[in-house]
Coordinates of C-alpha atoms and ligand atoms in Angstrom, one line a residue:
M6 CA 0.0 0.0 0.0
T7 CA 1.3 3.5 -0.8
N8 CA 0.2 6.9 0.0
Q9 CA -0.3 9.4 -2.8
P10 CA 0.4 13.0 -1.7
N11 CA -1.8 14.3 -4.4
A12 CA -5.5 14.4 -4.0
P13 CA -6.8 10.8 -4.3
Q14 CA -8.4 10.1 -7.7
G15 CA -9.9 7.3 -9.7
D16 CA -11.2 4.1 -8.3
L17 CA -11.4 4.0 -4.5
R18 CA -9.1 1.6 -2.7
Q19 CA -10.9 -1.0 -0.7
V20 CA -9.4 -1.6 2.8
P21 CA -9.4 -5.4 3.4
H22 CA -9.8 -7.4 6.6
Y23 CA -6.9 -9.7 7.5
L24 CA -7.7 -13.3 8.4
S25 CA -5.4 -16.3 8.7
G26 CA -2.4 -14.7 7.1
S27 CA -4.2 -13.1 4.1
T28 CA -6.1 -10.1 3.2
V29 CA -9.9 -10.7 2.8
A30 CA -11.9 -8.3 0.7
A31 CA -15.2 -7.1 2.1
H32 CA -18.1 -8.6 0.2
G33 CA -20.9 -6.0 -0.2
G34 CA -22.8 -5.2 2.9
R35 CA -22.3 -2.1 5.0
A36 CA -19.3 0.1 4.4
S37 CA -17.9 3.5 5.5
D38 CA -15.7 6.1 3.8
V39 CA -12.1 6.6 4.7
F40 CA -11.1 10.2 4.2
N41 CA -7.9 12.0 3.5
P42 CA -8.2 15.0 6.0
S43 CA -5.6 17.1 4.2
F44 CA -7.9 17.2 1.1
G45 CA -11.3 16.5 2.7
V46 CA -12.0 13.8 0.1
V47 CA -12.8 10.1 0.4
Q48 CA -9.7 8.0 -0.5
A49 CA -10.9 4.5 0.4
R50 CA -13.9 2.3 1.3
L51 CA -14.0 0.2 4.4
G52 CA -16.3 -2.8 4.6
L53 CA -17.9 -3.1 8.0
A54 CA -17.9 -6.7 9.1
E55 CA -21.0 -8.5 10.4
P56 CA -20.8 -11.0 13.3
D57 CA -20.4 -14.0 11.0
L58 CA -17.0 -12.7 9.9
L59 CA -16.0 -12.3 13.5
D60 CA -17.1 -15.8 14.2
L61 CA -14.8 -17.0 11.4
A62 CA -11.9 -14.9 12.7
V63 CA -12.3 -16.2 16.2
A64 CA -12.6 -19.8 15.1
Q65 CA -9.4 -19.6 13.1
A66 CA -7.7 -17.8 16.0
K67 CA -8.9 -20.4 18.5
A68 CA -7.6 -23.3 16.3
A69 CA -4.2 -21.6 15.8
Q70 CA -3.6 -20.5 19.4
P71 CA -2.6 -23.7 21.3
T72 CA 0.3 -24.4 18.9
W73 CA 1.6 -20.8 19.2
A74 CA 1.2 -20.9 23.0
A75 CA 3.2 -24.2 23.1
L76 CA 6.1 -22.7 21.2
N77 CA 8.9 -21.9 23.6
P78 CA 8.8 -18.2 24.5
Q79 CA 12.3 -17.5 23.0
R80 CA 11.0 -18.6 19.6
R81 CA 8.0 -16.3 20.0
A82 CA 10.4 -13.5 20.9
R83 CA 12.3 -14.2 17.7
V84 CA 9.2 -13.4 15.7
M85 CA 8.8 -10.2 17.6
F86 CA 12.5 -9.2 16.8
E87 CA 11.8 -9.8 13.2
F88 CA 8.5 -8.0 13.3
K89 CA 10.3 -5.0 14.7
R90 CA 12.9 -5.1 12.0
L91 CA 10.4 -5.2 9.2
I92 CA 8.4 -2.3 10.6
E93 CA 11.6 -0.3 11.0
A94 CA 12.5 -1.1 7.4
E95 CA 9.3 0.5 6.1
I96 CA 8.7 3.2 8.7
Q97 CA 8.6 5.9 6.0
S98 CA 5.8 4.4 3.9
L99 CA 3.9 3.3 7.0
A100 CA 4.1 6.8 8.3
E101 CA 2.8 8.2 5.0
L102 CA -0.1 5.8 5.0
L103 CA -0.9 6.7 8.6
S104 CA -0.7 10.5 7.9
A105 CA -2.9 10.2 4.8
E106 CA -5.8 8.8 6.9
H107 CA -5.2 10.6 10.2
G108 CA -3.9 14.0 9.1
K109 CA -1.0 14.2 11.5
V110 CA 2.3 15.3 10.0
V111 CA 4.6 12.5 8.9
A112 CA 7.1 13.2 11.6
D113 CA 4.3 12.7 14.2
S114 CA 3.3 9.5 12.4
K115 CA 6.9 8.2 12.7
G116 CA 6.7 9.0 16.5
D117 CA 3.4 7.0 16.6
I118 CA 5.0 4.0 15.0
Q119 CA 8.2 4.4 17.1
R120 CA 6.2 4.3 20.3
G121 CA 4.7 1.0 19.1
L122 CA 8.1 -0.3 18.2
D123 CA 9.2 0.4 21.8
V124 CA 6.5 -2.0 23.0
I125 CA 7.5 -4.7 20.6
E126 CA 11.1 -4.2 21.9
F127 CA 9.9 -4.6 25.4
V128 CA 8.1 -7.9 24.7
C129 CA 11.2 -9.3 22.9
G130 CA 12.1 -10.0 26.6
I131 CA 9.0 -12.3 26.9
P132 CA 11.0 -15.3 28.2
H133 CA 12.1 -13.3 31.1
L134 CA 8.7 -11.5 31.6
L135 CA 6.8 -14.8 31.8
K136 CA 9.0 -16.3 34.5
G137 CA 6.8 -17.2 37.5
E138 CA 7.6 -17.4 41.2
H139 CA 8.9 -20.3 43.2
S140 CA 9.0 -21.1 46.9
E141 CA 10.9 -24.1 48.0
A142 CA 10.0 -26.3 51.0
V143 CA 6.9 -24.5 52.2
G144 CA 6.0 -27.8 54.0
P145 CA 7.4 -31.3 54.2
D146 CA 8.6 -32.1 50.7
I147 CA 6.3 -29.4 49.4
D148 CA 7.2 -26.6 46.9
V149 CA 4.9 -23.9 45.5
F150 CA 5.4 -22.3 42.1
S151 CA 3.3 -20.0 39.9
L152 CA 2.9 -20.0 36.1
R153 CA 1.7 -17.4 33.7
Q154 CA -0.5 -19.0 30.9
P155 CA -2.1 -17.2 28.0
L156 CA -5.8 -16.6 28.1
G157 CA -6.5 -17.9 24.6
V158 CA -8.2 -15.6 22.1
V159 CA -8.2 -11.9 23.1
A160 CA -9.3 -8.7 21.4
G161 CA -8.4 -5.1 21.0
I162 CA -10.6 -2.1 20.0
T163 CA -8.6 1.0 19.1
P164 CA -9.3 4.7 18.5
F165 CA -8.4 6.8 15.4
N166 CA -5.7 8.9 16.9
F167 CA -2.7 6.5 17.2
P168 CA -3.3 4.0 14.4
A169 CA 0.0 2.2 14.9
M170 CA 1.0 2.8 18.6
I171 CA -2.2 1.7 20.3
P172 CA -2.8 -1.5 18.3
L173 CA 0.9 -2.4 19.0
W174 CA 0.4 -1.5 22.7
M175 CA -2.1 -4.3 22.8
L176 CA -1.2 -6.9 20.2
A177 CA 2.5 -7.1 20.9
P178 CA 2.2 -8.2 24.6
A179 CA -0.9 -10.3 23.9
I180 CA 0.7 -12.3 21.1
A181 CA 4.1 -12.6 22.9
C182 CA 2.3 -14.1 25.9
G183 CA 1.0 -16.8 23.6
N184 CA -2.5 -15.5 22.9
A185 CA -4.2 -15.1 19.5
F186 CA -5.4 -11.5 18.9
I187 CA -8.4 -10.0 17.1
L188 CA -7.9 -6.4 16.3
K189 CA -10.8 -4.0 15.6
P190 CA -9.2 -0.8 14.4
S191 CA -10.9 2.6 14.2
E192 CA -13.0 3.0 11.0
R193 CA -11.3 6.3 10.3
T194 CA -7.7 5.1 10.3
P195 CA -7.9 1.4 9.4
S196 CA -5.1 0.7 6.8
V197 CA -2.0 0.7 9.0
S198 CA -3.4 -2.2 11.1
V199 CA -3.7 -4.3 7.9
R200 CA -0.1 -3.6 6.9
L201 CA 1.1 -4.4 10.4
A202 CA -0.6 -7.7 10.2
E203 CA 1.0 -8.5 6.9
L204 CA 4.4 -7.7 8.3
A205 CA 3.7 -9.9 11.3
T206 CA 3.0 -12.8 9.0
Q207 CA 6.2 -12.0 7.1
A208 CA 8.0 -12.1 10.4
G209 CA 6.9 -15.7 11.0
L210 CA 3.8 -15.2 13.0
P211 CA 1.6 -18.3 12.3
N212 CA -1.7 -17.7 10.5
G213 CA -4.7 -16.9 12.7
I214 CA -2.7 -15.4 15.6
L215 CA -3.3 -11.8 14.4
Q216 CA -6.7 -11.2 12.8
V217 CA -7.9 -7.8 11.7
V218 CA -11.7 -7.4 11.5
H219 CA -13.0 -3.9 10.6
G220 CA -16.3 -2.7 11.8
D221 CA -18.4 -0.4 13.9
K222 CA -20.6 -0.8 17.0
V223 CA -22.1 -4.1 15.5
I224 CA -18.7 -5.8 15.6
V225 CA -17.7 -4.2 18.9
D226 CA -20.8 -5.7 20.5
A227 CA -20.2 -9.0 18.9
I228 CA -16.6 -9.0 20.3
L229 CA -18.0 -8.1 23.8
D230 CA -20.5 -10.9 23.7
H231 CA -18.4 -13.6 22.0
A232 CA -17.9 -16.6 24.3
D233 CA -14.5 -17.5 22.9
I234 CA -12.9 -14.1 23.5
K235 CA -11.5 -14.0 27.0
A236 CA -10.2 -10.4 27.4
V237 CA -10.8 -7.1 25.6
S238 CA -8.5 -4.1 25.7
F239 CA -10.1 -0.9 24.6
V240 CA -8.9 2.7 24.0
G241 CA -11.3 5.5 23.0
S242 CA -13.6 8.1 24.4
S243 CA -14.9 7.7 28.0
D244 CA -18.6 7.0 27.4
I245 CA -17.8 4.3 25.0
A246 CA -15.0 3.0 27.2
Q247 CA -17.4 2.7 30.1
Y248 CA -20.0 1.0 28.0
V249 CA -17.5 -1.5 26.6
Y250 CA -16.1 -2.1 30.1
Q251 CA -19.5 -2.9 31.6
R252 CA -20.8 -5.0 28.7
G253 CA -17.6 -7.0 28.5
A254 CA -17.3 -7.5 32.2
A255 CA -20.9 -8.6 32.4
A256 CA -20.0 -11.3 29.9
G257 CA -17.3 -12.5 32.2
K258 CA -14.3 -11.1 30.3
R259 CA -11.2 -9.5 31.6
M260 CA -11.4 -5.8 30.6
Q261 CA -9.2 -2.8 30.4
C262 CA -10.7 0.3 28.9
M263 CA -8.9 3.6 28.5
G264 CA -11.0 6.8 28.0
G265 CA -10.7 10.5 27.3
A266 CA -8.6 13.1 29.0
K267 CA -8.2 16.8 29.8
N268 CA -4.6 17.1 31.0
H269 CA -3.4 20.2 32.9
G270 CA 0.0 21.8 32.9
I271 CA 0.7 24.0 36.0
V272 CA 3.2 26.8 35.5
M273 CA 4.8 28.1 38.7
P274 CA 6.2 31.6 39.0
D275 CA 9.7 30.1 39.1
A276 CA 9.4 28.0 36.0
D277 CA 11.8 28.3 33.1
L278 CA 9.2 30.1 31.0
D279 CA 11.0 29.7 27.6
Q280 CA 11.2 25.9 28.1
A281 CA 7.7 25.7 29.5
V282 CA 6.2 27.6 26.6
A283 CA 8.0 25.5 24.0
D284 CA 6.8 22.4 25.7
I285 CA 3.2 23.6 26.1
I286 CA 3.0 24.7 22.5
G287 CA 4.1 21.2 21.3
A288 CA 1.8 19.4 23.7
A289 CA -1.3 21.6 23.1
Y290 CA -1.2 21.9 19.3
G291 CA 1.0 19.0 18.2
S292 CA -1.0 16.5 16.2
A293 CA -3.8 19.1 16.1
G294 CA -4.4 18.4 19.8
E295 CA -5.7 14.9 19.0
R296 CA -3.6 13.1 21.6
C297 CA -5.0 11.7 24.8
M298 CA -1.8 13.0 26.5
A299 CA -2.1 16.5 24.9
L300 CA -2.0 19.5 27.2
P301 CA -5.2 21.5 26.5
V302 CA -5.2 23.3 29.8
V303 CA -2.5 25.5 31.3
V304 CA -2.7 26.8 34.8
P305 CA -0.4 29.7 35.6
V306 CA 0.0 30.4 39.3
G307 CA -0.3 34.1 40.2
Q308 CA -1.4 36.9 38.0
Q309 CA 2.1 37.9 37.0
T310 CA 2.9 34.4 35.8
A311 CA -0.4 34.4 33.9
E312 CA 0.4 37.7 32.0
R313 CA 4.0 36.6 31.2
L314 CA 2.8 33.2 30.0
R315 CA 0.0 34.6 27.9
E316 CA 2.4 36.9 26.1
A317 CA 5.0 34.2 25.5
L318 CA 2.3 31.8 24.2
L319 CA 1.1 34.4 21.8
T320 CA 4.6 35.0 20.4
A321 CA 5.2 31.2 20.1
I322 CA 1.8 30.5 18.5
A323 CA 2.4 33.2 15.9
K324 CA 5.3 31.0 14.6
L325 CA 3.2 27.8 14.3
R326 CA 2.6 26.6 10.8
V327 CA -0.5 24.6 9.9
G328 CA -0.1 22.5 6.8
V329 CA -1.0 19.3 5.0
S330 CA 0.2 16.1 6.6
H331 CA 2.9 15.5 4.0
D332 CA 4.3 19.1 4.4
P333 CA 7.7 18.6 6.2
D334 CA 7.6 22.2 7.4
A335 CA 4.1 22.0 9.0
D336 CA 3.9 21.8 12.8
Y337 CA 0.5 20.2 12.6
G338 CA -2.0 19.1 10.1
P339 CA -5.8 18.9 9.7
V340 CA -8.1 17.3 12.3
V341 CA -9.4 13.8 11.4
G342 CA -12.7 14.6 9.9
A343 CA -15.5 17.1 9.1
A344 CA -17.7 16.1 12.0
H345 CA -14.8 16.3 14.4
K346 CA -13.9 19.7 13.1
A347 CA -17.5 20.9 13.5
R348 CA -17.5 19.5 17.1
I349 CA -14.3 21.5 18.0
E350 CA -15.9 24.6 16.5
D351 CA -18.9 24.0 18.7
Y352 CA -16.7 24.0 21.7
I353 CA -15.1 27.2 20.7
R354 CA -18.5 28.8 20.3
M355 CA -19.5 27.4 23.7
G356 CA -16.4 28.8 25.4
V357 CA -17.3 32.3 24.0
E358 CA -20.9 31.9 25.2
E359 CA -19.8 30.8 28.6
G360 CA -17.7 34.0 29.0
A361 CA -14.2 32.8 28.4
E362 CA -11.9 35.3 26.6
L363 CA -11.2 34.1 23.0
V364 CA -7.7 35.4 22.5
L365 CA -7.1 33.6 19.2
D366 CA -9.8 32.1 17.1
G367 CA -8.8 29.2 14.9
R368 CA -12.1 28.9 13.1
G369 CA -12.3 30.0 9.5
F370 CA -8.7 29.1 8.7
S371 CA -8.3 28.0 5.1
L372 CA -5.2 26.6 3.5
Q373 CA -4.7 27.6 -0.1
G374 CA -5.2 24.7 -2.5
H375 CA -6.7 22.7 0.3
E376 CA -9.9 24.6 1.0
D377 CA -11.8 21.3 1.7
G378 CA -9.2 20.0 4.2
Y379 CA -10.2 19.9 7.9
F380 CA -7.9 22.6 9.2
L381 CA -8.2 24.7 12.3
A382 CA -5.6 27.4 13.3
P383 CA -4.4 27.5 16.9
T384 CA -7.1 28.7 19.3
L385 CA -6.4 30.2 22.7
F386 CA -8.8 31.0 25.5
D387 CA -8.0 32.9 28.7
H388 CA -10.0 33.4 31.9
V389 CA -11.5 29.9 31.5
T390 CA -13.2 28.7 34.8
P391 CA -13.9 25.3 36.1
R392 CA -17.7 25.8 35.9
M393 CA -17.6 26.1 32.1
R394 CA -18.7 23.0 30.1
S395 CA -16.0 23.8 27.5
Y396 CA -13.5 23.2 30.3
Q397 CA -15.1 20.2 31.8
E398 CA -15.3 18.2 28.6
E399 CA -12.6 17.0 26.2
I400 CA -12.3 19.0 23.0
F401 CA -9.6 17.0 21.3
G402 CA -8.5 19.8 18.9
P403 CA -5.9 22.6 18.7
V404 CA -7.5 24.6 21.5
L405 CA -5.6 25.7 24.6
Q406 CA -7.4 27.0 27.6
I407 CA -5.7 29.2 30.3
V408 CA -7.3 28.7 33.8
R409 CA -5.7 31.1 36.2
A410 CA -4.9 30.1 39.8
N411 CA -3.7 32.1 42.8
T412 CA -1.8 29.3 44.7
L413 CA -0.3 25.9 44.0
E414 CA -3.0 24.4 46.1
E415 CA -5.7 25.9 44.0
A416 CA -3.8 24.8 40.9
I417 CA -3.5 21.2 42.1
A418 CA -7.2 21.1 42.9
L419 CA -8.1 21.8 39.2
P420 CA -6.9 18.5 37.6
S421 CA -7.7 16.7 40.8
E422 CA -11.3 17.6 40.7
H423 CA -11.7 17.2 37.0
Q424 CA -13.7 14.1 35.7
Y425 CA -10.6 13.0 33.8
G426 CA -7.3 12.0 35.3
N427 CA -5.0 10.9 32.6
G428 CA -1.9 13.1 32.9
A429 CA -0.9 16.3 34.7
A430 CA 2.3 18.3 34.6
I431 CA 4.1 21.0 36.5
F432 CA 6.7 23.4 35.3
T433 CA 8.8 24.6 38.2
R434 CA 12.4 24.9 39.6
S435 CA 11.2 24.0 43.0
G436 CA 11.6 20.5 44.2
T437 CA 9.3 21.2 47.1
A438 CA 6.4 22.3 44.7
A439 CA 7.1 19.4 42.4
R440 CA 7.0 16.9 45.3
E441 CA 3.8 18.3 46.7
F442 CA 2.2 18.2 43.2
T443 CA 3.3 14.6 42.7
A444 CA 2.0 13.5 46.0
K445 CA -1.4 15.2 45.8
V446 CA -2.5 15.4 42.1
Q447 CA -5.3 13.0 41.2
A448 CA -4.0 11.7 37.8
G449 CA -2.3 8.5 36.7
M450 CA 0.7 10.0 34.8
V451 CA 2.6 13.0 36.2
G452 CA 5.2 15.1 34.5
I453 CA 7.8 17.3 36.2
N454 CA 9.0 19.7 33.6
V455 CA 7.8 17.1 31.1
P456 CA 4.7 18.1 29.2
I457 CA 3.5 14.7 27.9
P458 CA 4.5 12.2 30.6
V459 CA 3.8 9.1 28.5
P460 CA 5.6 6.3 30.4
V461 CA 8.3 4.4 28.5
S462 CA 7.4 0.9 27.3
Y463 CA 8.8 -0.9 30.3
H464 CA 6.5 1.1 32.7
S465 CA 2.8 1.1 32.1
F466 CA 0.3 3.6 30.7
G467 CA -3.0 4.4 32.4
G468 CA -5.0 7.2 33.8
W469 CA -7.4 7.6 36.7
K470 CA -11.1 8.4 37.2
R471 CA -13.0 8.5 33.9
S472 CA -9.8 8.2 31.9
A473 CA -9.6 4.4 32.5
F474 CA -11.9 1.6 33.5
G475 CA -10.3 -1.6 34.8
D476 CA -7.4 -2.4 37.0
L477 CA -4.4 -3.1 34.8
N478 CA -2.7 -0.5 32.5
Q479 CA -1.4 -0.7 28.9
Y480 CA 2.0 -2.2 28.1
G481 CA 4.8 -2.8 30.5
T482 CA 4.5 -5.5 33.1
D483 CA 0.8 -4.7 33.6
S484 CA 0.2 -5.9 30.1
I485 CA 1.9 -9.2 30.8
R486 CA -0.5 -9.6 33.8
F487 CA -3.5 -8.6 31.8
F488 CA -2.9 -11.0 28.9
T489 CA -2.0 -14.1 31.1
K490 CA -3.7 -15.9 33.9
T491 CA -1.7 -17.1 36.9
K492 CA -1.7 -20.7 37.9
T493 CA -0.2 -21.5 41.3
V494 CA 0.9 -25.1 41.9
T495 CA 1.5 -26.7 45.3
Q496 CA 3.4 -29.9 44.8
R497 CA 4.7 -32.6 47.0
W498 CA 7.4 -35.1 45.8
S499 CA 7.9 -37.3 48.9
T500 CA 11.4 -38.3 49.8
H501 CA 10.2 -40.9 52.4
D502 CA 7.2 -43.1 53.1
S503 CA 6.0 -41.4 56.3
V504 CA 4.0 -38.8 54.4
I505 CA 1.5 -41.4 53.3
D506 CA -0.2 -41.0 56.7
Q507 CA -0.8 -37.4 55.9
S508 CA -2.0 -37.7 52.4
F509 CA -5.5 -36.7 53.1
V510 CA -4.8 -33.5 55.1
I511 CA -4.3 -30.1 53.7
P512 CA -0.5 -29.4 53.6
T513 CA 0.4 -26.8 56.2
M514 CA 3.6 -24.9 57.1
R515 CA 4.8 -27.4 59.6
Ligands
NAD14 P1 -14.2 6.5 19.9 O1 -14.6 6.2 21.3 O2 -15.2 7.2 19.0 O3 -13.8 5.1 19.2 C1 -13.0 4.2 19.8 C2 -13.4 2.8 19.2 O4 -14.7 2.5 19.7 C3 -13.4 2.7 17.7 O5 -12.8 1.4 17.3 C4 -14.9 2.7 17.4 O6 -15.2 1.9 16.2 C5 -15.6 2.1 18.6 N1 -16.9 2.7 18.8 C6 -17.3 4.0 18.5 N2 -18.6 4.2 18.9 C7 -19.0 3.0 19.5 C8 -20.2 2.6 20.1 N3 -21.3 3.4 20.2 N4 -20.3 1.3 20.6 C9 -19.2 0.5 20.5 N5 -18.0 0.8 19.9 C10 -17.9 2.1 19.4 O7 -12.8 7.2 20.1 P2 -12.0 8.0 18.9 O8 -12.7 9.2 18.5 O9 -11.6 7.0 17.8 O10 -10.7 8.3 19.7 C11 -10.5 9.5 20.4 C12 -10.8 9.3 21.9 O11 -9.9 8.3 22.4 C13 -10.5 10.5 22.7 O12 -11.5 10.6 23.7 C14 -9.1 10.2 23.4 O13 -8.9 10.9 24.6 C15 -9.3 8.8 23.6 N6 -7.9 8.2 23.7 C16 -7.6 7.7 25.0 C17 -6.3 7.2 25.1 C18 -5.9 6.7 26.5 O14 -5.0 5.9 26.6 N7 -6.6 7.1 27.6 C19 -5.4 7.1 24.1 C20 -5.9 7.5 22.8 C21 -7.1 8.1 22.6

């Protein structure tokens, strides 16, 4: 598959499903359009599967999984090493394909893929990660050990905004642990998943271990209700995450469902303002604000800090360049679709109506030659307050809101009392302030002078409150726990005959 940087023309490409090591064309039925956001035109058609296709995918996965699970973990790791090498070898074309559907600039798409590669790299250590625990001589001739065994067939449902990273967050640990994986990508950015599956096959992954089934709510519900799917990992918006979590859990599945976010960056009076502003600009507007770890709210502490910050932000924003996703000089590209653009514009209108000061209005921006693209210029609000709905909800666009606070305590209360709790950052030179912030803030991922504190692949990713439903986080050692079940074995191998007398009693620690 290649990406054409000119406006797509001619026959529409059909995005296939991927089953048992081959692409499978969608046959009639329901379909949706896949757009190129830089041009605002349809570039491909995506067949939406019905439950019978899922049944087939699960049956193939179920048949293939025991052999894969029985392979020694070092050999599964070798497939992962090769998978990583193949992705690296075509990172440029994968990034272009990703950008053409998402709209983020190619450099961002490479970052998206690289973050996924980091997780593959982590699970290359699967022989070590799957080692259990052992206690010797817990009783007469008795040892206890625990094993980690795969669940069987598991599934992942992913959002539009990280079309490579988030599928890889899920599928790499799931597969390395010995499971078979059904991936249901976002309808808006479906193609990268198919290419990743092709590369996995090329890397030596047996057929049926990675299945890609495209679809909408129909297929999500079918996944949640399917008796042979034992666990579901979901990333998307919070209402859907909660729904998926509840329905899957009610069907007895292990669930982890990551939701929306509204991350805050607190700027203390002693912060290195140049550094903080550069970081905030990248985190607020990068990828058009369509990152769950974006920084759409800044909280300057003290009025003087607020004035200095506002001025510095305005200077920095003036230098931002909005462009098409394949423009190497663009800082960010279009948002993902027309409906999403309209939703962001609604929030801007709402902010004005609620009484926030609209300092910069990104609506009405048009890029010459790309008038139909879904572009928005950087938008900046000041004097936003916690009572405003435009503050309480996730906007997910290139919109930055300044919420002024008088004290550190007041500033910490803002992200802490917000419905979302994904990430929160503080910019300061004071270890004391940073320590207090770290201890008190109610968010799952904290940055100290780091605007987007996404944990590296050998830690785990997850928010609090309505940003995540379920107990275990994405990737890192949590993912190994999520995609395996623990079996604990208490064994007695007698060294003398006397224990025969005790064979009907529960072993104790004598
Ligand atoms: P979304 O919730 O619209 O879609 C996510 C997935 O759910 C897609 O695969 C979609 O097909 C499916 N889906 C959509 N509507 C459904 C319904 N009614 N029933 C069942 N399934 C449904 O999310 P999106 O717009 O693709 O992604 C953006 C959202 O994802 C933002 O809220 C963002 O914050 C969040 N996100 C969170 C994280 C995180 O780790 N917390 C990471 C990335 C994105």
